[in-house]
Tab-separated table of C-alpha atoms in Angstrom:
chain	number	residue	atom	x	y	z
A	1415	UNK	CA	-23.701	11.571	3.575
A	1416	UNK	CA	-23.239	8.018	5.070
A	1417	UNK	CA	-24.872	7.683	8.538
A	1418	UNK	CA	-22.504	4.896	9.680
A	1419	UNK	CA	-19.291	3.437	8.384
A	1420	UNK	CA	-18.879	-0.206	9.634
A	1421	UNK	CA	-15.491	-1.627	10.859
A	1422	UNK	CA	-14.951	-3.395	7.507
A	1423	UNK	CA	-15.031	0.006	5.659
A	1424	UNK	CA	-13.434	2.443	7.994
A	1425	UNK	CA	-10.625	0.211	9.701
A	1426	UNK	CA	-9.342	1.961	12.893
A	1427	UNK	CA	-6.336	0.411	14.783
A	1428	UNK	CA	-6.647	-0.158	18.564
A	1429	UNK	CA	-4.760	3.190	19.244
A	1430	UNK	CA	-7.298	5.126	17.293
A	1431	UNK	CA	-5.090	5.560	14.086
A	1432	UNK	CA	-6.253	4.837	10.521
A	1433	UNK	CA	-5.400	1.415	9.258
A	1434	UNK	CA	-2.494	1.944	6.761
A	1435	UNK	CA	-1.117	5.149	7.633
A	1436	UNK	CA	-0.954	4.569	11.280
A	1437	UNK	CA	-2.004	8.221	11.975
A	1438	UNK	CA	-4.577	9.767	14.406
A	1439	UNK	CA	-6.654	12.770	13.346
A	1440	UNK	CA	-4.473	15.237	15.292
A	1441	UNK	CA	-1.344	14.060	13.441
A	1442	UNK	CA	-2.217	15.671	10.197
A	1443	UNK	CA	-1.421	19.322	9.216
A	1444	UNK	CA	-3.495	21.623	6.740
A	1445	UNK	CA	-0.664	21.320	4.037
A	1446	UNK	CA	0.284	17.855	2.808
A	1447	UNK	CA	3.418	17.225	0.844
A	1448	UNK	CA	3.536	13.696	-0.646
A	1449	UNK	CA	6.696	12.086	-1.768
A	1450	UNK	CA	7.266	8.606	-3.175
A	1451	UNK	CA	10.604	7.719	-1.471
A	1452	UNK	CA	10.442	7.011	2.306
A	1453	UNK	CA	13.964	8.458	2.650
A	1454	UNK	CA	12.730	11.789	1.034
A	1455	UNK	CA	10.489	12.480	4.117
A	1456	UNK	CA	13.336	13.429	6.338
A	1457	UNK	CA	14.934	15.413	3.522
A	1458	UNK	CA	11.824	17.515	3.391
A	1459	UNK	CA	11.038	17.773	7.286
A	1460	UNK	CA	14.584	18.892	7.965
A	1461	UNK	CA	13.616	22.336	6.587
A	1462	UNK	CA	10.539	22.434	9.059
A	1463	UNK	CA	10.964	24.941	11.920
A	1464	UNK	CA	9.938	21.965	14.163
A	1465	UNK	CA	8.776	18.454	13.752
A	1466	UNK	CA	6.227	17.198	16.320
A	1467	UNK	CA	5.077	13.812	14.855
A	1468	UNK	CA	7.158	10.942	13.470
A	1469	UNK	CA	5.339	7.817	12.448
A	1470	UNK	CA	5.707	4.984	10.057
A	1471	UNK	CA	4.115	1.832	8.959
A	1472	UNK	CA	4.966	-0.215	5.841
A	1473	UNK	CA	6.013	2.289	3.068
A	1474	UNK	CA	4.139	5.127	4.790
A	1475	UNK	CA	6.472	7.358	6.690
A	1476	UNK	CA	5.006	10.607	8.146
A	1477	UNK	CA	6.535	13.697	9.622
A	1478	UNK	CA	4.341	16.520	10.748
A	1479	UNK	CA	5.473	19.891	12.009
A	1480	UNK	CA	5.520	23.669	11.473
A	1481	UNK	CA	6.727	25.724	8.617
A	1482	UNK	CA	6.396	29.337	9.626
A	1483	UNK	CA	2.766	29.683	10.745
A	1484	UNK	CA	1.606	26.682	8.845
A	1485	UNK	CA	1.085	23.166	10.274
A	1486	UNK	CA	2.528	20.867	7.594
A	1487	UNK	CA	2.692	17.004	7.012
A	1488	UNK	CA	5.095	15.183	4.616
A	1489	UNK	CA	4.229	11.649	3.881
A	1490	UNK	CA	5.717	8.918	1.635
A	1491	UNK	CA	3.269	7.124	-0.586
A	1492	UNK	CA	5.486	4.721	-2.221
A	1493	UNK	CA	5.153	4.063	-5.990
A	1494	UNK	CA	2.105	4.009	-8.110
A	1495	UNK	CA	-1.640	4.974	-8.268
A	1496	UNK	CA	-2.748	2.189	-6.070
A	1497	UNK	CA	-0.747	3.637	-3.034
A	1498	UNK	CA	-2.247	7.115	-3.872
A	1499	UNK	CA	-5.723	5.631	-3.463
A	1500	UNK	CA	-4.770	4.460	0.105
A	1501	UNK	CA	-3.034	7.645	1.163
A	1502	UNK	CA	-5.727	10.083	-0.180
A	1503	UNK	CA	-8.666	8.187	1.204
A	1504	UNK	CA	-7.122	7.775	4.593
A	1505	UNK	CA	-5.898	11.422	4.727
A	1506	UNK	CA	-9.319	12.575	4.024
A	1507	UNK	CA	-10.900	10.143	6.506
A	1508	UNK	CA	-8.570	11.654	9.211
A	1509	UNK	CA	-9.772	15.160	8.690
A	1510	UNK	CA	-13.396	14.613	7.452
A	1511	UNK	CA	-14.725	11.534	9.316
A	1512	UNK	CA	-15.609	11.477	12.958
A	1513	UNK	CA	-13.948	8.126	14.196
A	1514	UNK	CA	-15.977	8.015	17.280
A	1515	UNK	CA	-19.434	8.238	15.520
A	1516	UNK	CA	-18.131	6.516	12.377
A	1517	UNK	CA	-19.846	9.071	10.074
A	1518	UNK	CA	-18.831	12.088	7.980
A	1519	UNK	CA	-18.452	15.459	9.593
A	1520	UNK	CA	-20.980	18.022	8.691
A	1521	UNK	CA	-18.292	20.620	7.984
A	1522	UNK	CA	-15.624	19.444	5.681
A	1523	UNK	CA	-11.861	20.381	5.649
A	1524	UNK	CA	-10.036	21.225	2.561
A	1525	UNK	CA	-6.447	20.065	2.480
A	1526	UNK	CA	-3.716	21.608	0.272
A	1527	UNK	CA	-1.766	18.604	-1.147
A	1528	UNK	CA	1.447	19.046	-3.060
A	1529	UNK	CA	3.463	16.199	-4.609
A	1530	UNK	CA	7.201	16.641	-4.665
A	1531	UNK	CA	8.490	13.985	-7.150
A	1532	UNK	CA	10.694	12.992	-9.919
A	1533	UNK	CA	9.684	12.492	-13.416
A	1534	UNK	CA	10.711	11.710	-17.147
A	1535	UNK	CA	10.655	14.643	-19.508
A	1536	UNK	CA	9.042	14.121	-23.017
A	1537	UNK	CA	9.846	17.511	-24.589
A	1538	UNK	CA	13.441	18.512	-25.636
A	1539	UNK	CA	13.162	22.038	-24.229
A	1540	UNK	CA	12.502	20.667	-20.685
A	1541	UNK	CA	15.995	19.532	-19.727
A	1542	UNK	CA	17.048	17.352	-16.975
A	1543	UNK	CA	17.030	18.975	-13.487
A	1544	UNK	CA	14.139	21.364	-14.771
A	1545	UNK	CA	11.110	21.591	-12.450
A	1546	UNK	CA	7.615	20.889	-14.048
A	1547	UNK	CA	4.352	21.570	-12.407
A	1548	UNK	CA	1.348	19.585	-13.723
A	1549	UNK	CA	-1.653	21.593	-15.086
A	1550	UNK	CA	-3.410	18.479	-15.745
A	1551	UNK	CA	-2.883	14.645	-15.676
A	1552	UNK	CA	-3.521	12.007	-18.276
A	1553	UNK	CA	-4.271	8.836	-16.582
A	1554	UNK	CA	-3.041	5.628	-18.166
A	1555	UNK	CA	-4.109	3.813	-15.043
A	1556	UNK	CA	-7.641	2.597	-14.328
A	1557	UNK	CA	-8.010	3.976	-10.755
A	1558	UNK	CA	-10.756	6.609	-11.519
A	1559	UNK	CA	-12.941	4.086	-13.330
A	1560	UNK	CA	-13.743	2.705	-9.869
A	1561	UNK	CA	-15.118	6.112	-8.667
A	1562	UNK	CA	-18.211	8.133	-9.643
A	1563	UNK	CA	-17.013	11.487	-10.824
A	1564	UNK	CA	-17.793	14.003	-13.536
A	1565	UNK	CA	-14.916	15.492	-15.705
A	1566	UNK	CA	-15.204	19.189	-16.237
A	1567	UNK	CA	-15.935	20.715	-19.651
A	1568	UNK	CA	-12.181	21.392	-20.171
A	1569	UNK	CA	-11.303	17.758	-19.283
A	1570	UNK	CA	-13.836	16.375	-21.705
A	1571	UNK	CA	-12.384	18.588	-24.346
A	1572	UNK	CA	-9.003	17.413	-23.554
A	1573	UNK	CA	-10.004	13.837	-23.955
A	1574	UNK	CA	-11.840	14.551	-27.234
A	1575	UNK	CA	-8.893	16.459	-28.701
A	1576	UNK	CA	-6.558	13.463	-27.568
A	1577	UNK	CA	-8.599	11.022	-29.535
A	1578	UNK	CA	-8.837	13.305	-32.611
A	1579	UNK	CA	-5.176	13.586	-32.475
A	1580	UNK	CA	-4.562	9.823	-32.453
A	1581	UNK	CA	-6.911	9.479	-35.456
A	1582	UNK	CA	-4.825	11.889	-37.439
A	1583	UNK	CA	-1.705	10.035	-36.463
A	1584	UNK	CA	-3.404	6.766	-37.472
A	1585	UNK	CA	-2.438	5.327	-34.146
A	1586	UNK	CA	-4.686	2.916	-32.425
A	1587	UNK	CA	-3.733	3.094	-28.714
A	1588	UNK	CA	-4.748	0.146	-26.479
A	1589	UNK	CA	-5.120	2.583	-23.604
A	1590	UNK	CA	-8.153	4.853	-23.070
A	1591	UNK	CA	-6.816	7.624	-20.750
A	1592	UNK	CA	-8.831	9.910	-18.427
A	1593	UNK	CA	-7.977	13.550	-17.881
A	1594	UNK	CA	-8.174	15.652	-14.763
A	1595	UNK	CA	-6.886	19.148	-13.926
A	1596	UNK	CA	-5.038	20.115	-10.800
A	1597	UNK	CA	-5.697	23.070	-8.491
A	1598	UNK	CA	-5.377	26.319	-10.442
A	1599	UNK	CA	-4.813	28.305	-7.215
A	1600	UNK	CA	-1.769	26.099	-6.305
A	1601	UNK	CA	-0.590	26.042	-9.894
A	1602	UNK	CA	-0.766	29.844	-10.095
A	1603	UNK	CA	1.295	30.486	-6.922
A	1604	UNK	CA	3.735	27.508	-6.680
A	1605	UNK	CA	4.069	26.844	-10.416
A	1606	UNK	CA	4.224	30.419	-11.543
A	1607	UNK	CA	7.894	30.512	-12.686
A	1608	UNK	CA	8.216	26.848	-13.850
A	1609	UNK	CA	7.356	24.932	-16.903
A	1610	UNK	CA	3.736	23.676	-16.878
A	1611	UNK	CA	2.075	21.024	-18.919
A	1612	UNK	CA	0.075	17.792	-19.052
A	1613	UNK	CA	1.569	14.971	-17.244
A	1614	UNK	CA	1.074	11.317	-18.212
A	1615	UNK	CA	0.515	8.895	-15.324
A	1616	UNK	CA	1.512	5.222	-15.938
A	1617	UNK	CA	0.557	2.297	-13.521
A	1618	UNK	CA	4.043	0.788	-14.141
A	1619	UNK	CA	7.668	1.734	-14.951
A	1620	UNK	CA	8.460	-0.627	-17.748
A	1621	UNK	CA	5.647	-1.674	-20.077
A	1622	UNK	CA	3.235	1.067	-19.252
A	1623	UNK	CA	5.994	3.547	-20.062
A	1624	UNK	CA	6.988	1.941	-23.324
A	1625	UNK	CA	10.137	0.251	-21.784
A	1626	UNK	CA	10.825	-3.208	-22.888
A	1627	UNK	CA	13.631	-5.371	-21.412
A	1628	UNK	CA	12.570	-8.970	-22.041
A	1629	UNK	CA	8.727	-8.762	-21.870
A	1630	UNK	CA	6.865	-7.442	-25.009
A	1631	UNK	CA	4.445	-4.624	-24.294
A	1632	UNK	CA	1.203	-3.875	-26.253
A	1633	UNK	CA	1.912	-0.185	-25.886
A	1634	UNK	CA	4.051	0.743	-28.751
A	1635	UNK	CA	6.991	2.936	-28.157
A	1636	UNK	CA	5.574	4.965	-31.215
A	1637	UNK	CA	3.017	6.519	-29.075
A	1638	UNK	CA	5.714	8.424	-27.269
A	1639	UNK	CA	6.869	9.730	-30.608
A	1640	UNK	CA	3.468	11.270	-31.113
A	1641	UNK	CA	3.284	12.915	-27.772
A	1642	UNK	CA	5.765	15.646	-28.604
A	1643	UNK	CA	3.207	17.012	-31.193
A	1644	UNK	CA	0.013	17.062	-29.236
A	1645	UNK	CA	-1.362	20.468	-28.187
A	1646	UNK	CA	-4.363	21.591	-26.053
A	1647	UNK	CA	-4.258	25.309	-26.640
A	1648	UNK	CA	-0.846	26.304	-25.480
A	1649	UNK	CA	-0.308	23.170	-23.309
A	1650	UNK	CA	1.934	20.154	-24.237
A	1651	UNK	CA	2.241	16.745	-22.892
A	1652	UNK	CA	5.550	17.446	-20.907
A	1653	UNK	CA	6.423	14.574	-18.637
A	1654	UNK	CA	5.657	10.982	-17.498
A	1655	UNK	CA	5.433	9.508	-14.008
A	1656	UNK	CA	3.278	7.315	-11.738
A	1657	UNK	CA	1.120	9.295	-9.353
A	1658	UNK	CA	-0.387	12.504	-10.537
A	1659	UNK	CA	-3.646	11.437	-12.095
A	1660	UNK	CA	-4.682	9.481	-9.054
A	1661	UNK	CA	-3.753	12.405	-6.837
A	1662	UNK	CA	-5.716	14.898	-8.947
A	1663	UNK	CA	-8.646	12.703	-9.412
A	1664	UNK	CA	-9.146	11.566	-5.804
A	1665	UNK	CA	-8.550	15.249	-4.516
A	1666	UNK	CA	-11.246	16.464	-6.930
A	1667	UNK	CA	-13.732	13.750	-5.629
A	1668	UNK	CA	-12.914	14.526	-2.033
A	1669	UNK	CA	-12.785	18.259	-2.276
A	1670	UNK	CA	-9.024	18.947	-1.746
A	1671	UNK	CA	-6.606	21.172	-3.611
A	1672	UNK	CA	-3.763	19.320	-5.383
A	1673	UNK	CA	-0.654	20.072	-7.336
A	1674	UNK	CA	2.107	17.866	-8.571
A	1675	UNK	CA	5.631	19.358	-8.807
A	1676	UNK	CA	8.382	17.209	-10.228
A	1677	UNK	CA	12.033	17.506	-11.203
A	1678	UNK	CA	13.072	15.884	-14.519
A	1679	UNK	CA	15.798	13.218	-13.925
A	1680	UNK	CA	15.568	11.536	-17.270
A	1681	UNK	CA	14.730	13.208	-20.707
A	1682	UNK	CA	13.013	10.562	-22.875
A	1683	UNK	CA	13.348	12.600	-26.011
A	1684	UNK	CA	17.169	13.170	-25.562
A	1685	UNK	CA	17.975	9.827	-23.651
A	1686	UNK	CA	19.776	11.854	-20.923
A	1687	UNK	CA	19.750	11.445	-17.176
A	1688	UNK	CA	20.665	13.943	-14.438
A	1689	UNK	CA	24.295	14.116	-13.505
A	1690	UNK	CA	23.287	14.847	-9.870
A	1691	UNK	CA	19.768	13.666	-9.117
A	1692	UNK	CA	20.148	14.192	-5.330
A	1693	UNK	CA	20.995	17.926	-5.840
A	1694	UNK	CA	18.177	18.220	-8.258
A	1695	UNK	CA	15.579	16.737	-5.822
A	1696	UNK	CA	16.945	18.819	-2.907
A	1697	UNK	CA	16.563	22.009	-5.047
A	1698	UNK	CA	12.849	21.007	-5.815
A	1699	UNK	CA	12.294	20.600	-2.104
A	1700	UNK	CA	13.474	23.912	-1.095
A	1701	UNK	CA	11.797	25.683	-3.825
A	1702	UNK	CA	8.432	24.240	-3.073
A	1703	UNK	CA	8.877	24.696	0.573
A	1704	UNK	CA	9.611	28.367	0.236
A	1705	UNK	CA	6.486	28.860	-1.932
A	1706	UNK	CA	4.163	27.002	0.464
A	1707	UNK	CA	5.542	29.212	3.267
A	1708	UNK	CA	4.404	32.238	1.285
A	1709	UNK	CA	0.890	30.851	0.434
A	1710	UNK	CA	-1.960	32.807	2.140
């Protein structure tokens, strides 16, 4: 536990809010919904019983209110693992650091953090508009290499099986991914009736996801052909997006529960795209909120 966090490390605005998010400790609920799109914040909070906080700075828009007897916050992160690094660290600071004393609180608070996002499906049986909940994430980003953390035995075995799988496929990937599980408690409740699987998190939309327009990528599109066949027990690699591994990794380090739920807008194996993406996202929002309201 750090005795004192200097102003260069814990940056507090003159009004007592945290540097990027522009939030004060009292602005944060016990349940956190993260969305990428700023405009999706209001689409979520319109379902709250009341909204008591509305703040924004840069791409970070936050609404906090009440859903039943739960105090809940929805916040936009923007796109990518780098923004998740900011949001998770600052949310944790708001609930677990005493801003006046500039030191960690003795008693820590555990947040329940649920991502409501969009994703690309990689398996033919998971069609567009289907909901996917991530049992684990496979990080193609490098965020967790900057933090001290210890993968679980399951995560270590996942990584080992992945490398053995690539060797059998005679594919030499330029990426050394890390694996991290989400909250089993949240997965069991919120993801009970939905498809579940391993989610790849990429640090970009084009080259890191095997898309090429004019620039040539080192990541061969052939790797995505192999993904259909990888198995870890009954789990498959189901989808591809840009935030989940960072969300799961930092939540693990900081002691929070996290779950990523996404709706498939594009199916990469079928080359299809949702006919009504707005309706698909709205359905995901209402389904997840209903299950959060039922959490004990």
